[in-house]
PDB file of C-alpha atoms in Angstrom:
ATOM      1  CA  UNK R  61      33.318   4.667  48.003  1.00 53.00           C
ATOM      2  CA  UNK R  62      33.746   4.212  44.309  1.00 45.00           C
ATOM      3  CA  UNK R  63      37.018   5.163  42.367  1.00 45.00           C
ATOM      4  CA  UNK R  64      38.913   7.755  44.166  1.00 53.00           C
ATOM      5  CA  UNK R  65      36.936  10.347  46.245  1.00 67.00           C
ATOM      6  CA  UNK R  66      34.022  10.571  43.809  1.00 83.00           C
ATOM      7  CA  UNK R  67      30.742   9.061  45.225  1.00 91.00           C
ATOM      8  CA  UNK R  68      29.156   6.258  43.202  1.00 92.00           C
ATOM      9  CA  UNK R  69      26.191   7.037  40.751  1.00 93.00           C
ATOM     10  CA  UNK R  70      23.766   5.718  43.426  1.00 92.00           C
ATOM     11  CA  UNK R  71      24.872   7.990  46.155  1.00 93.00           C
ATOM     12  CA  UNK R  72      25.113  10.959  43.790  1.00 92.00           C
ATOM     13  CA  UNK R  73      21.542  10.431  42.616  1.00 92.00           C
ATOM     14  CA  UNK R  74      20.220   9.839  46.040  1.00 92.00           C
ATOM     15  CA  UNK R  75      22.285  12.937  47.246  1.00 92.00           C
ATOM     16  CA  UNK R  76      23.860  10.946  50.329  1.00 91.00           C
ATOM     17  CA  UNK R  77      27.321  10.230  51.355  1.00 93.00           C
ATOM     18  CA  UNK R  78      28.946   7.301  49.777  1.00 92.00           C
ATOM     19  CA  UNK R  79      30.109   4.909  52.475  1.00 91.00           C
ATOM     20  CA  UNK R  80      33.189   2.921  52.219  1.00 90.00           C
ATOM     21  CA  UNK R  81      31.118  -0.296  52.113  1.00 90.00           C
ATOM     22  CA  UNK R  82      28.425   1.043  49.845  1.00 94.00           C
ATOM     23  CA  UNK R  83      26.680  -1.981  48.214  1.00 93.00           C
ATOM     24  CA  UNK R  84      26.241  -0.020  45.056  1.00 95.00           C
ATOM     25  CA  UNK R  85      29.660   1.432  44.455  1.00 92.00           C
ATOM     26  CA  UNK R  86      31.259  -1.565  42.727  1.00 93.00           C
ATOM     27  CA  UNK R  87      28.379  -1.810  40.290  1.00 94.00           C
ATOM     28  CA  UNK R  88      27.353   1.679  39.658  1.00 94.00           C
ATOM     29  CA  UNK R  89      30.362   3.725  39.069  1.00 92.00           C
ATOM     30  CA  UNK R  90      30.121   7.692  39.121  1.00 90.00           C
ATOM     31  CA  UNK R  91      31.043   7.847  35.432  1.00 91.00           C
ATOM     32  CA  UNK R  92      27.842   6.015  34.387  1.00 90.00           C
ATOM     33  CA  UNK R  93      25.032   7.727  36.212  1.00 92.00           C
ATOM     34  CA  UNK R  94      22.196   6.551  33.577  1.00 94.00           C
ATOM     35  CA  UNK R  95      22.816   3.109  34.632  1.00 95.00           C
ATOM     36  CA  UNK R  96      21.695   3.485  38.267  1.00 95.00           C
ATOM     37  CA  UNK R  97      19.082   6.071  37.315  1.00 95.00           C
ATOM     38  CA  UNK R  98      17.236   3.775  35.170  1.00 96.00           C
ATOM     39  CA  UNK R  99      17.379   0.881  37.629  1.00 96.00           C
ATOM     40  CA  UNK R 100      16.254   3.150  40.331  1.00 95.00           C
ATOM     41  CA  UNK R 101      13.351   4.373  38.319  1.00 95.00           C
ATOM     42  CA  UNK R 102      11.937   0.867  37.588  1.00 95.00           C
ATOM     43  CA  UNK R 103      13.074  -1.049  40.778  1.00 95.00           C
ATOM     44  CA  UNK R 104      13.558   1.554  43.514  1.00 95.00           C
ATOM     45  CA  UNK R 105      16.968   1.820  45.315  1.00 94.00           C
ATOM     46  CA  UNK R 106      15.701   0.087  48.556  1.00 94.00           C
ATOM     47  CA  UNK R 107      14.587  -3.072  46.502  1.00 96.00           C
ATOM     48  CA  UNK R 108      17.810  -3.214  44.634  1.00 96.00           C
ATOM     49  CA  UNK R 109      19.975  -2.780  47.728  1.00 94.00           C
ATOM     50  CA  UNK R 110      17.798  -5.770  49.457  1.00 96.00           C
ATOM     51  CA  UNK R 111      18.376  -7.834  46.165  1.00 95.00           C
ATOM     52  CA  UNK R 112      22.028  -7.445  46.146  1.00 96.00           C
ATOM     53  CA  UNK R 113      22.625  -8.025  49.917  1.00 95.00           C
ATOM     54  CA  UNK R 114      20.698 -11.247  49.624  1.00 96.00           C
ATOM     55  CA  UNK R 115      23.030 -12.605  46.784  1.00 96.00           C
ATOM     56  CA  UNK R 116      26.725 -13.726  47.285  1.00 95.00           C
ATOM     57  CA  UNK R 117      29.219 -11.262  46.110  1.00 94.00           C
ATOM     58  CA  UNK R 118      30.409 -13.255  43.003  1.00 95.00           C
ATOM     59  CA  UNK R 119      26.657 -13.279  41.655  1.00 96.00           C
ATOM     60  CA  UNK R 120      26.075  -9.528  42.216  1.00 96.00           C
ATOM     61  CA  UNK R 121      27.648  -8.108  39.044  1.00 96.00           C
ATOM     62  CA  UNK R 122      25.511 -10.597  36.981  1.00 96.00           C
ATOM     63  CA  UNK R 123      22.402  -9.552  38.914  1.00 96.00           C
ATOM     64  CA  UNK R 124      23.190  -5.847  38.288  1.00 96.00           C
ATOM     65  CA  UNK R 125      23.653  -6.552  34.576  1.00 95.00           C
ATOM     66  CA  UNK R 126      20.202  -8.360  34.566  1.00 95.00           C
ATOM     67  CA  UNK R 127      18.451  -5.484  36.471  1.00 96.00           C
ATOM     68  CA  UNK R 128      19.975  -2.842  33.965  1.00 96.00           C
ATOM     69  CA  UNK R 129      18.846  -4.923  30.922  1.00 94.00           C
ATOM     70  CA  UNK R 130      15.419  -5.418  32.506  1.00 94.00           C
ATOM     71  CA  UNK R 131      15.132  -1.845  33.412  1.00 95.00           C
ATOM     72  CA  UNK R 132      15.926  -0.686  30.090  1.00 94.00           C
ATOM     73  CA  UNK R 133      13.467  -3.180  28.439  1.00 93.00           C
ATOM     74  CA  UNK R 134      10.650  -1.911  30.856  1.00 94.00           C
ATOM     75  CA  UNK R 135      11.448   1.787  29.947  1.00 93.00           C
ATOM     76  CA  UNK R 136      11.048   0.783  26.154  1.00 92.00           C
ATOM     77  CA  UNK R 137       8.054  -1.537  26.627  1.00 92.00           C
ATOM     78  CA  UNK R 138       6.363  -0.916  30.079  1.00 92.00           C
ATOM     79  CA  UNK R 139       3.815  -3.724  29.594  1.00 92.00           C
ATOM     80  CA  UNK R 140       5.993  -6.646  28.425  1.00 92.00           C
ATOM     81  CA  UNK R 141       9.558  -5.607  29.300  1.00 90.00           C
ATOM     82  CA  UNK R 142      12.218  -7.963  28.118  1.00 90.00           C
ATOM     83  CA  UNK R 143       9.475 -10.802  27.562  1.00 93.00           C
ATOM     84  CA  UNK R 144       8.347  -8.601  24.628  1.00 91.00           C
ATOM     85  CA  UNK R 145      11.865  -8.631  23.199  1.00 89.00           C
ATOM     86  CA  UNK R 146      12.139 -12.415  23.754  1.00 92.00           C
ATOM     87  CA  UNK R 147       8.875 -12.992  22.190  1.00 94.00           C
ATOM     88  CA  UNK R 148       9.719 -10.873  19.085  1.00 93.00           C
ATOM     89  CA  UNK R 149      13.007 -12.847  18.769  1.00 94.00           C
ATOM     90  CA  UNK R 150      11.182 -16.130  19.004  1.00 96.00           C
ATOM     91  CA  UNK R 151       8.819 -15.204  16.266  1.00 96.00           C
ATOM     92  CA  UNK R 152      11.741 -14.150  14.070  1.00 97.00           C
ATOM     93  CA  UNK R 153      13.340 -17.536  14.598  1.00 97.00           C
ATOM     94  CA  UNK R 154       9.951 -19.188  13.704  1.00 96.00           C
ATOM     95  CA  UNK R 155       9.752 -17.268  10.479  1.00 97.00           C
ATOM     96  CA  UNK R 156      13.378 -18.013   9.657  1.00 97.00           C
ATOM     97  CA  UNK R 157      12.828 -21.789  10.235  1.00 97.00           C
ATOM     98  CA  UNK R 158       9.733 -21.578   8.026  1.00 97.00           C
ATOM     99  CA  UNK R 159      11.601 -19.972   5.264  1.00 97.00           C
ATOM    100  CA  UNK R 160      14.542 -22.461   5.543  1.00 97.00           C
ATOM    101  CA  UNK R 161      12.240 -25.309   5.428  1.00 96.00           C
ATOM    102  CA  UNK R 162      10.483 -24.067   2.293  1.00 96.00           C
ATOM    103  CA  UNK R 163      13.733 -23.295   0.615  1.00 96.00           C
ATOM    104  CA  UNK R 164      15.088 -26.867   1.408  1.00 96.00           C
ATOM    105  CA  UNK R 165      11.908 -28.318   0.019  1.00 95.00           C
ATOM    106  CA  UNK R 166      12.365 -26.327  -3.206  1.00 95.00           C
ATOM    107  CA  UNK R 167      15.914 -27.429  -3.440  1.00 95.00           C
ATOM    108  CA  UNK R 168      14.838 -31.030  -3.007  1.00 94.00           C
ATOM    109  CA  UNK R 169      12.275 -30.837  -5.725  1.00 93.00           C
ATOM    110  CA  UNK R 170      14.563 -29.114  -8.163  1.00 93.00           C
ATOM    111  CA  UNK R 171      17.172 -31.765  -7.542  1.00 91.00           C
ATOM    112  CA  UNK R 172      14.705 -34.556  -8.044  1.00 91.00           C
ATOM    113  CA  UNK R 173      13.490 -32.842 -11.365  1.00 89.00           C
ATOM    114  CA  UNK R 174      17.131 -32.731 -12.588  1.00 87.00           C
ATOM    115  CA  UNK R 175      17.678 -36.109 -11.711  1.00 85.00           C
ATOM    116  CA  UNK R 176      14.586 -37.372 -13.384  1.00 84.00           C
ATOM    117  CA  UNK R 177      15.566 -35.391 -16.513  1.00 81.00           C
ATOM    118  CA  UNK R 178      19.168 -36.804 -16.393  1.00 79.00           C
ATOM    119  CA  UNK R 179      17.604 -40.520 -15.934  1.00 78.00           C
ATOM    120  CA  UNK R 180      15.034 -39.798 -18.775  1.00 74.00           C
ATOM    121  CA  UNK R 181      17.978 -38.775 -21.247  1.00 74.00           C
ATOM    122  CA  UNK R 182      20.012 -41.624 -20.285  1.00 68.00           C
ATOM    123  CA  UNK R 183      17.186 -44.228 -20.671  1.00 61.00           C
ATOM    124  CA  UNK R 184      17.445 -44.625 -24.490  1.00 58.00           C
ATOM    125  CA  UNK R 185      21.189 -45.149 -24.484  1.00 53.00           C
ATOM    126  CA  UNK R 186      21.106 -47.693 -21.589  1.00 51.00           C
ATOM    127  CA  UNK R 187      18.335 -49.592 -23.330  1.00 53.00           C
ATOM    128  CA  UNK R 188      20.642 -49.675 -26.673  1.00 51.00           C
ATOM    129  CA  UNK R 189      23.635 -51.103 -24.680  1.00 51.00           C
ATOM    130  CA  UNK R 190      21.594 -53.629 -22.470  1.00 50.00           C
ATOM    131  CA  UNK R 191      19.603 -56.270 -24.172  1.00 50.00           C
ATOM    132  CA  UNK R 192      19.021 -58.011 -20.859  1.00 48.00           C
ATOM    133  CA  UNK R 193      15.269 -58.052 -20.239  1.00 49.00           C
ATOM    134  CA  UNK R 194      15.867 -57.969 -16.182  1.00 48.00           C
ATOM    135  CA  UNK R 195      17.551 -54.570 -16.543  1.00 45.00           C
ATOM    136  CA  UNK R 196      15.235 -51.841 -15.047  1.00 45.00           C
ATOM    137  CA  UNK R 197      16.759 -48.421 -14.736  1.00 46.00           C
ATOM    138  CA  UNK R 198      16.109 -46.569 -11.507  1.00 44.00           C
ATOM    139  CA  UNK R 199      13.756 -43.640 -11.799  1.00 43.00           C
ATOM    140  CA  UNK R 200      12.797 -41.196  -9.186  1.00 44.00           C
ATOM    141  CA  UNK R 201       9.155 -40.777  -8.453  1.00 46.00           C
ATOM    142  CA  UNK R 202       7.308 -38.130 -10.797  1.00 48.00           C
ATOM    143  CA  UNK R 203       6.410 -34.643  -9.403  1.00 48.00           C
ATOM    144  CA  UNK R 204       2.896 -36.054  -9.163  1.00 47.00           C
ATOM    145  CA  UNK R 205       4.081 -38.569  -6.470  1.00 47.00           C
ATOM    146  CA  UNK R 206       6.035 -36.611  -3.750  1.00 47.00           C
ATOM    147  CA  UNK R 207       5.011 -38.553  -0.769  1.00 50.00           C
ATOM    148  CA  UNK R 208       8.649 -39.201   0.296  1.00 51.00           C
ATOM    149  CA  UNK R 209       9.377 -35.461   0.909  1.00 48.00           C
ATOM    150  CA  UNK R 210       6.317 -34.744   2.932  1.00 48.00           C
ATOM    151  CA  UNK R 211       8.319 -34.528   6.149  1.00 48.00           C
ATOM    152  CA  UNK R 212      10.252 -31.666   4.670  1.00 46.00           C
ATOM    153  CA  UNK R 213       7.082 -29.847   3.455  1.00 47.00           C
ATOM    154  CA  UNK R 214       5.296 -30.236   6.760  1.00 46.00           C
ATOM    155  CA  UNK R 215       8.367 -29.284   8.781  1.00 45.00           C
ATOM    156  CA  UNK R 216       7.342 -25.557   9.159  1.00 43.00           C
ATOM    157  CA  UNK R 217       3.868 -26.292  10.397  1.00 41.00           C
ATOM    158  CA  UNK R 218       4.962 -28.763  13.058  1.00 40.00           C
ATOM    159  CA  UNK R 219       4.172 -28.218  16.683  1.00 44.00           C
ATOM    160  CA  UNK R 220       7.695 -27.021  17.586  1.00 44.00           C
ATOM    161  CA  UNK R 221       7.298 -23.840  15.688  1.00 45.00           C
ATOM    162  CA  UNK R 222       5.432 -20.957  17.206  1.00 48.00           C
ATOM    163  CA  UNK R 223       3.243 -19.454  14.541  1.00 49.00           C
ATOM    164  CA  UNK R 224       2.348 -15.717  14.442  1.00 49.00           C
ATOM    165  CA  UNK R 225      -0.668 -15.463  12.303  1.00 47.00           C
ATOM    166  CA  UNK R 226       0.049 -11.645  11.563  1.00 48.00           C
ATOM    167  CA  UNK R 227       3.433 -12.437  10.182  1.00 45.00           C
ATOM    168  CA  UNK R 228       3.066 -15.878   8.594  1.00 45.00           C
ATOM    169  CA  UNK R 229       3.649 -15.958   4.962  1.00 45.00           C
ATOM    170  CA  UNK R 230       0.860 -17.986   2.966  1.00 44.00           C
ATOM    171  CA  UNK R 231       2.240 -21.142   1.587  1.00 42.00           C
ATOM    172  CA  UNK R 232       0.014 -20.770  -1.476  1.00 43.00           C
ATOM    173  CA  UNK R 233       1.973 -17.702  -2.560  1.00 42.00           C
ATOM    174  CA  UNK R 234       5.148 -19.616  -2.289  1.00 44.00           C
ATOM    175  CA  UNK R 235       4.215 -22.327  -4.676  1.00 44.00           C
ATOM    176  CA  UNK R 236       2.968 -20.066  -7.519  1.00 41.00           C
TER     177      UNK R 236
END
């Protein structure tokens, strides 16, 4: 039996006597009847009992936690259950990875432009101080030649990112 003389939530819901060795008592206490009710609605008491009996005692609490999570997900989304929640979160991660890649690319472009401006301003003074014909100041490529940053630009469309056509931001709108 659960805590004290009160039957566990399972036995209460099923209207049966809660035995001393009730398999549900440790995981479905009487003070949380909704927990068993939702698991029973989705999986059935008999199936849950069989699952718990097949597991070692040390794994049963985790199994009940998973069953409760899946049952809640099934009630919210009867078709996809927790797979729908996982898919939604994966799409969010994908969108955030794309936004991060675009932001990193924009930062790199701005840094390159600032470095070019600084180099262009320093060029006349460097040429005044150095009469050596072999001196050639280092200049970054112009914005027309950004081949070295293509890995950053193409990161968001690489094969490791799951694309959701309905939620994908058009790249053209980001560059205008």
